[in-house]
XYZ file of C-alpha atoms in Angstrom:
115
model
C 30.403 -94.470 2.244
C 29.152 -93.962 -1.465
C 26.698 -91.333 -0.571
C 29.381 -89.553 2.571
C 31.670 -89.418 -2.076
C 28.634 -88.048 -3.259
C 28.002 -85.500 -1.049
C 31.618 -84.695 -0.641
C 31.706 -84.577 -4.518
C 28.489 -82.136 -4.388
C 30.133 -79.681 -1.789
C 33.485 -79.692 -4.235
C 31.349 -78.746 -7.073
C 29.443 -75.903 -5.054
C 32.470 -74.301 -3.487
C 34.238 -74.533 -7.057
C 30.530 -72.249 -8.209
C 30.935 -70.025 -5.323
C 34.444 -69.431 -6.122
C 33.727 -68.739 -9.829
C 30.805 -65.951 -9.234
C 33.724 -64.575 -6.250
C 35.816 -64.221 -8.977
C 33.761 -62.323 -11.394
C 32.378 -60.353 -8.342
C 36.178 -59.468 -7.642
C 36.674 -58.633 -11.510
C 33.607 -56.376 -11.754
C 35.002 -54.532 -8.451
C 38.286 -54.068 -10.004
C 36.571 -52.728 -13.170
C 35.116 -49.893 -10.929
C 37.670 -49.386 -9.137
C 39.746 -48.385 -12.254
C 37.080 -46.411 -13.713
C 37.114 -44.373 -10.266
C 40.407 -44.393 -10.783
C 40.341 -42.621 -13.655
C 37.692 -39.734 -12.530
C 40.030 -39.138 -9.673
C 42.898 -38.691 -11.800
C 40.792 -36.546 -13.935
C 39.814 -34.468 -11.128
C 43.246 -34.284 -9.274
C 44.158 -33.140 -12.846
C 41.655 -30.508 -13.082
C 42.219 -29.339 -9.623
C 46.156 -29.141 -9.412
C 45.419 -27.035 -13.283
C 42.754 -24.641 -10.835
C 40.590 -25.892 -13.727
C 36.915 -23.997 -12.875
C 33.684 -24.404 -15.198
C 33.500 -20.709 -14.282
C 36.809 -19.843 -15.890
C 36.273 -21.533 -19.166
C 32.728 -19.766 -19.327
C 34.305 -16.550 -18.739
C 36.883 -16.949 -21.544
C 33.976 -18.259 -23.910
C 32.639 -14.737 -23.237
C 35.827 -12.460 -23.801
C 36.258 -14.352 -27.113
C 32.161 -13.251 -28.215
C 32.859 -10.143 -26.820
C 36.185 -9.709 -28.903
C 34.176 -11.030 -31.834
C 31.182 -8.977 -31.371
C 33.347 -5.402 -30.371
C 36.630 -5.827 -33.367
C 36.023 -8.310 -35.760
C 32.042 -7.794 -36.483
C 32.885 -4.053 -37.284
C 35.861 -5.035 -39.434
C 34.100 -7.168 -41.619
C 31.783 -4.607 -42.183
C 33.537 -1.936 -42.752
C 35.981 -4.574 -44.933
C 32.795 -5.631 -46.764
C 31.207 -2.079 -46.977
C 34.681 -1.017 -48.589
C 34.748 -3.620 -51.207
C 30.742 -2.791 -51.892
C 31.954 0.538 -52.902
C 34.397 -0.571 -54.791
C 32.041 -2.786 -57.010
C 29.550 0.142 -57.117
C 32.415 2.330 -58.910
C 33.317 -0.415 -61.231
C 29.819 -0.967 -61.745
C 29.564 2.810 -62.582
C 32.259 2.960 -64.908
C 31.036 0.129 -66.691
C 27.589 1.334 -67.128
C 29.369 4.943 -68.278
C 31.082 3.097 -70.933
C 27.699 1.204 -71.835
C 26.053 4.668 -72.226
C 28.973 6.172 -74.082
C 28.870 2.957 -76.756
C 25.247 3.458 -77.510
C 25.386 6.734 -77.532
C 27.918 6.582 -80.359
C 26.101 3.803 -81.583
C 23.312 6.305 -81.940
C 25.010 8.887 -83.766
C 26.667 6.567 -86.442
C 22.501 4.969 -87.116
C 21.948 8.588 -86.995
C 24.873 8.918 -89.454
C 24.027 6.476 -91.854
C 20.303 7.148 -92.297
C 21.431 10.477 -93.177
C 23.617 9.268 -95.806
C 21.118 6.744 -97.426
């Protein structure tokens, strides 16, 4: 009779194991089941939007194409404008440079004249 306990005690203690690993089986099915869940949200999303790779790749290239046909050639033309616009500043300033030593000259010339 003890050892009918024991054994009875024995088989208790397994199924109580066996119903432990079920349940984290059953937990690490529910786990992927959300997770596909989730991708096939994320594609019903994408295809109820008519999301295609090829679409987004296409835009991609309109927008480098805009950049490389309008806004490449304004910012050089904008940066070519400005560039002349330094170079006349630059040449004014090195016309009044000249100007100052050239009437710096004259007044040397001036005083060693005088002395």
């Amino acid at each position: 009779m003890e050892e009918l306990l024991k054994q009875l005690i024995e088989n208790v203690h397994e199924i109580k194991n066996n119903v432990a690993r079920i349940d984290e089986s059953i937990q690490g099915l529910e786990q992927r089941l959300s997770r596909l869940e989730k991708m096939d949200s994320i594609e019903h999303r994408v295809s109820v939007n008519q999301i295609d790779l090829t679409d987004i790749k296409e835009i991609v290239e309109k927008v480098e194409q805009f950049q490389r046909d309008i806004i490449l050639p304004m910012t050089k033309r904008q940066s070519s404008e400005e560039l002349a616009y330094i170079h006349k500043r630059l040449d004014a300033q090195l016309t009044k440079i000249a100007q100052n030593e050239e009437a710096i000259l004259m007044m040397s010339g001036k005083t060693e004249k005088t002395n």
